[in-house]
PDB file of C-alpha atoms in Angstrom:
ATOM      1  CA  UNK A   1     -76.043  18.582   1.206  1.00  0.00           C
ATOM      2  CA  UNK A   2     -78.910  17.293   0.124  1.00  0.00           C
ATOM      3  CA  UNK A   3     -81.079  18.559  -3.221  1.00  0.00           C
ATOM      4  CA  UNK A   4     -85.107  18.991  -2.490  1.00  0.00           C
ATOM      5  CA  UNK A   5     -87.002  19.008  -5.780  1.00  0.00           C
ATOM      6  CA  UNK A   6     -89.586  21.840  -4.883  1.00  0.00           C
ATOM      7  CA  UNK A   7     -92.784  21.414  -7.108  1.00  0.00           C
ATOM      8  CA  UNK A   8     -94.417  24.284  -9.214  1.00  0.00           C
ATOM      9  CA  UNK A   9     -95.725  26.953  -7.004  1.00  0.00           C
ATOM     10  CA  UNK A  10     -99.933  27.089  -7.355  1.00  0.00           C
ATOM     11  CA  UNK A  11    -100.344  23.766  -7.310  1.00  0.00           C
ATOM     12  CA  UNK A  12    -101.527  21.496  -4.639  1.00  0.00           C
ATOM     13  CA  UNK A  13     -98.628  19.191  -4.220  1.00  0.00           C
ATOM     14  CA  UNK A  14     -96.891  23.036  -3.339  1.00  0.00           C
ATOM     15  CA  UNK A  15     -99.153  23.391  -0.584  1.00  0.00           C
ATOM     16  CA  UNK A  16     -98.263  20.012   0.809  1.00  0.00           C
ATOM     17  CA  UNK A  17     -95.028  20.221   0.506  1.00  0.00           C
ATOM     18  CA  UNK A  18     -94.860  23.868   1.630  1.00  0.00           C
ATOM     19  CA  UNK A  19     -96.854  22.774   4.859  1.00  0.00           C
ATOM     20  CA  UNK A  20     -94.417  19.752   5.491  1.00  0.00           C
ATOM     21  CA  UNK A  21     -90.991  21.396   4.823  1.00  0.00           C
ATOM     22  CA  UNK A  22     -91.444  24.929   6.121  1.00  0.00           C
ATOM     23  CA  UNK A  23     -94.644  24.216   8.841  1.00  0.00           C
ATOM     24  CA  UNK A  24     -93.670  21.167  10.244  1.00  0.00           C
ATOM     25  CA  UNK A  25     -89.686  20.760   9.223  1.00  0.00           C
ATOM     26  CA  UNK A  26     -89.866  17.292   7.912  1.00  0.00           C
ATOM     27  CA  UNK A  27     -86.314  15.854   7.347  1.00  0.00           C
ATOM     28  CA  UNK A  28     -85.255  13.319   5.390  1.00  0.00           C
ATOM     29  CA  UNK A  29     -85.785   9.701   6.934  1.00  0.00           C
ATOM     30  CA  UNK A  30     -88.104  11.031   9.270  1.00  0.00           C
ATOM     31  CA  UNK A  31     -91.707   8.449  10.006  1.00  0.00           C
ATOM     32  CA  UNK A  32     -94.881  10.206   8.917  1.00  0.00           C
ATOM     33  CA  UNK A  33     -98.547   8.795   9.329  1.00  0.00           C
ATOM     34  CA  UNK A  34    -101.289  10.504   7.517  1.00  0.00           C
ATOM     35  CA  UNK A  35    -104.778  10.729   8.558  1.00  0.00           C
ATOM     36  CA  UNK A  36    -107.460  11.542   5.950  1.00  0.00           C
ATOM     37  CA  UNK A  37    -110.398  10.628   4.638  1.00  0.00           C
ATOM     38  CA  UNK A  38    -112.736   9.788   1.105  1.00  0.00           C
ATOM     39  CA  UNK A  39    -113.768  13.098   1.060  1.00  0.00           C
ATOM     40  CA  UNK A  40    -110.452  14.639   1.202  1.00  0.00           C
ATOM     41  CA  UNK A  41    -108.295  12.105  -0.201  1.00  0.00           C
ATOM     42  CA  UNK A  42    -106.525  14.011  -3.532  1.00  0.00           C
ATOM     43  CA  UNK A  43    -105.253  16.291  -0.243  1.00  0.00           C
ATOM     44  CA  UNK A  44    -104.090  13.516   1.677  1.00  0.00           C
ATOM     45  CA  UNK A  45    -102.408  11.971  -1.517  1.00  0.00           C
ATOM     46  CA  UNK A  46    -100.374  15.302  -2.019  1.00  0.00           C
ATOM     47  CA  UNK A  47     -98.818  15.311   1.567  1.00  0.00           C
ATOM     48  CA  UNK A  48     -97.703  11.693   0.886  1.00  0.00           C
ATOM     49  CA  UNK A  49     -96.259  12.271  -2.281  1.00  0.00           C
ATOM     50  CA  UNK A  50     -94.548  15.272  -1.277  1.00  0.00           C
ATOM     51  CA  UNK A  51     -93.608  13.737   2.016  1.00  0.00           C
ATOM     52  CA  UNK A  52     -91.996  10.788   0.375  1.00  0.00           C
ATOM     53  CA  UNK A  53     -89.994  13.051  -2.389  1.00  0.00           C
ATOM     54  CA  UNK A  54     -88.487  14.410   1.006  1.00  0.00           C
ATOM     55  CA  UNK A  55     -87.287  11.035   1.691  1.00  0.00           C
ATOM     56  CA  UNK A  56     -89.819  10.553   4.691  1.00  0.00           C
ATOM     57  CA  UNK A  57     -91.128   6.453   5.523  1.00  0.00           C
ATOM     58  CA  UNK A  58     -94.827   7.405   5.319  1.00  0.00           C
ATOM     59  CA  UNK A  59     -97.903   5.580   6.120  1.00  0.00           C
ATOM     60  CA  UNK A  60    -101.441   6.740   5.266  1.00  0.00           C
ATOM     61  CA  UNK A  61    -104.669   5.737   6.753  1.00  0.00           C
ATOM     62  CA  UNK A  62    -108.405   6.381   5.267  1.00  0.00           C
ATOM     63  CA  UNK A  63    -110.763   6.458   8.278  1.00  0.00           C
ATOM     64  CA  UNK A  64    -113.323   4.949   6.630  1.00  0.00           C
ATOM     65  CA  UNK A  65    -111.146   2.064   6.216  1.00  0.00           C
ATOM     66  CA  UNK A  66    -111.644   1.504   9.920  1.00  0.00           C
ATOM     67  CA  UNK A  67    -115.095   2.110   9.972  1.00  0.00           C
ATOM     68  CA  UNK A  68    -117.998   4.147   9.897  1.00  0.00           C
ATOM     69  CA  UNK A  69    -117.776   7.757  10.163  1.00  0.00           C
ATOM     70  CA  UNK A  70    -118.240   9.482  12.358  1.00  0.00           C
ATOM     71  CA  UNK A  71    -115.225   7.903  13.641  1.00  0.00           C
ATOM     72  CA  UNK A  72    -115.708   8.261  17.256  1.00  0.00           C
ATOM     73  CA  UNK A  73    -113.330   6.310  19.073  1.00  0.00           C
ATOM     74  CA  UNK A  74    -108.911   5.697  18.227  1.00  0.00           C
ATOM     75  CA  UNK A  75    -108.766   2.530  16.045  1.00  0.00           C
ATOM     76  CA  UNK A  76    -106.207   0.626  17.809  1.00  0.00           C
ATOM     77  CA  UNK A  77    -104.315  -0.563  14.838  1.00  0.00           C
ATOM     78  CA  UNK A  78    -103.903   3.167  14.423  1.00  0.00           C
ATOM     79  CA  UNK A  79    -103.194   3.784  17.630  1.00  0.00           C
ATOM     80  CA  UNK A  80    -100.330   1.876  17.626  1.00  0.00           C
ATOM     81  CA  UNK A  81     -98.714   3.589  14.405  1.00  0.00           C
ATOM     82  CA  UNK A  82     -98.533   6.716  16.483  1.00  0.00           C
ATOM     83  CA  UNK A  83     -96.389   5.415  18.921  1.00  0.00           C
ATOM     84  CA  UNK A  84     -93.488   5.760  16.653  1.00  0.00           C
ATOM     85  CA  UNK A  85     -93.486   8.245  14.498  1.00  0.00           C
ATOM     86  CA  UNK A  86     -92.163  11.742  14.237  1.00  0.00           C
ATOM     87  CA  UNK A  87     -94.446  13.355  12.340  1.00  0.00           C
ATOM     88  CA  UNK A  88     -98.350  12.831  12.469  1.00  0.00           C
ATOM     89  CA  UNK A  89    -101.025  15.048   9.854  1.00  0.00           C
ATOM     90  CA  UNK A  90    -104.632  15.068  10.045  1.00  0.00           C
ATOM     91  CA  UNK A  91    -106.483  16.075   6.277  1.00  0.00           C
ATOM     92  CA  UNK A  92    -110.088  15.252   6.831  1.00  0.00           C
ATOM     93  CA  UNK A  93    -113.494  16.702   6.572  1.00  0.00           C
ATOM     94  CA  UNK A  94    -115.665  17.339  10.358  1.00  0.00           C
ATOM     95  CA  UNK A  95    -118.260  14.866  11.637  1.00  0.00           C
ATOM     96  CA  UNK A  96    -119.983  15.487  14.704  1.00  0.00           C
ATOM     97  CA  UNK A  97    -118.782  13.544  17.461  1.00  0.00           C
ATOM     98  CA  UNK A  98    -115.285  12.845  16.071  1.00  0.00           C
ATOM     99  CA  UNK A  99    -113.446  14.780  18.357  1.00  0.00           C
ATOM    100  CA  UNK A 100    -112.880  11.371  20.337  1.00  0.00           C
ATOM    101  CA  UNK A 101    -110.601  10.107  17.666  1.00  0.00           C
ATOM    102  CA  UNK A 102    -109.059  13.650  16.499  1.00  0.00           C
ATOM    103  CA  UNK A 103    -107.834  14.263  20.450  1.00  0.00           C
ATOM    104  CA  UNK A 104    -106.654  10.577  21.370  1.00  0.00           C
ATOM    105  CA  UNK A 105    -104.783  10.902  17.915  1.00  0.00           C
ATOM    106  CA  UNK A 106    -102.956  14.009  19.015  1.00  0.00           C
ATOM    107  CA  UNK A 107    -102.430  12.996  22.825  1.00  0.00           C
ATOM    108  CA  UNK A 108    -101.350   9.906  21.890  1.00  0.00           C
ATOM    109  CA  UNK A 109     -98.699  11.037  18.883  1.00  0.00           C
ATOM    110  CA  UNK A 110     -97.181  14.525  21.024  1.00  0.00           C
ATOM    111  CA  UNK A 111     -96.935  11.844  24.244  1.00  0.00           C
ATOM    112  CA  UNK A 112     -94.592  10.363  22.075  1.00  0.00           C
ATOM    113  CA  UNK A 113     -92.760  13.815  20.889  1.00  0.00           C
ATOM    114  CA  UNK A 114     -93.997  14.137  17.334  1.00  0.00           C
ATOM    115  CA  UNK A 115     -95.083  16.684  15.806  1.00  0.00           C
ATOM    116  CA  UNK A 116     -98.375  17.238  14.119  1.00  0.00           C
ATOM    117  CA  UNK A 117    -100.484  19.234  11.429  1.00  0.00           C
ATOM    118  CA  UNK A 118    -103.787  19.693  12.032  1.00  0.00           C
ATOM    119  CA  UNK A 119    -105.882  20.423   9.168  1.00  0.00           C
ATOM    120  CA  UNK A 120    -109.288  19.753   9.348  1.00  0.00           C
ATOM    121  CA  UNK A 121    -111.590  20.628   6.548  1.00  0.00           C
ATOM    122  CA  UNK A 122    -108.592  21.815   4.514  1.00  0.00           C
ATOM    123  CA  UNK A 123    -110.121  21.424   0.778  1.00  0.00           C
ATOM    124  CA  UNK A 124    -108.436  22.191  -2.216  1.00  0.00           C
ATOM    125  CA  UNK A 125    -108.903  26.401  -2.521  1.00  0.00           C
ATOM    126  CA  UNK A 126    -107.450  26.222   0.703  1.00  0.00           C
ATOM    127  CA  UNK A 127    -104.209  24.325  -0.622  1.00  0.00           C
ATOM    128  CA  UNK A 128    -103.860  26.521  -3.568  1.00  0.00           C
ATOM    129  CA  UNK A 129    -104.526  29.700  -1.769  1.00  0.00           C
ATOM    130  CA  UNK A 130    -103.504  29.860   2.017  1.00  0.00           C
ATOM    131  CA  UNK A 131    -101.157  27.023   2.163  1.00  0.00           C
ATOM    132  CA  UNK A 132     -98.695  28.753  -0.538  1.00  0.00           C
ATOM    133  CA  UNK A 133     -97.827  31.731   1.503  1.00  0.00           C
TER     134      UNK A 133
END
C-alpha cells in the first residue's frame, strides 16, 4: 500500500493536489505535462510539486517559452509531449485567439487516451477556495 503525504488543507499546494488525486486520479508513475503560463506560474508550480510527491514523471511547459502570447497555434515540440502521456493540465490566464492552441492541446492529448484538467484563468482565491471542496 502505498503512503500519500496530503499537504495542509487551505493552502494552494491542497488545491493542486486535491484536483490531481481526487479530480483527475493521478497514480503513482503515471506521465503528466503541465501547461501554464508567467502569469499563473506559482499555480502551475503547485500541480508539479504535488504531482511529483505522488510519484508522477512530470514535465512543465511556460507558453511564453515558445513564443509570443497569444499563443495561437500547437508548438510542435509540445505537441509531441502529448503523445505520451496520461495525464495533461492546462493553468493559464485567456488571450484572445488562443483557442487554436488550447483545442489542438486537448484533441491531440484525449486522441491519445489521457486525461486532462482544464483550468483556465484559475488564480490563486480560486485554489484556496473552490479547489478544496
Amino acid at each position: 500500500m502505498t503512503v500519500i503525504s496530503i499537504p495542509e488543507k487551505g493552502t494552494m499546494e491542497y488545491g493542486a493536489w486535491n484536483a490531481l488525486y481526487h479530480g483527475l486520479k493521478l497514480e503513482p508513475g503515471e506521465k503528466v505535462v503541465i501547461v501554464t503560463d508567467k502569469e499563473q506560474r506559482s499555480i502551475g508550480d503547485a500541480f508539479s510539486e504535488q504531482a511529483r510527491a505522488l510519484s508522477a514523471n512530470v514535465r512543465l511547459f511556460v507558453m511564453e517559452d515558445f513564443g509570443e502570447r497569444p499563443m495561437t497555434y500547437l508548438p510542435r515540440d509540445l505537441e509531441n509531449e502529448l503523445s505520451d502521456v496520461n495525464v495533461t493540465i492546462y493553468l493559464a490566464g485567456t488571450r484572445e485567439g488562443e483557442l487554436a492552441f488550447r483545442m489542438p492541446m486537448i484533441k491531440t492529448a484525449a486522441g491519445h487516451g489521457a486525461r486532462h484538467g482544464h483550468g483556465v484563468g484559475v488564480n490563486e482565491e480560486i485554489m484556496l477556495t473552490g479547489m478544496q471542496a
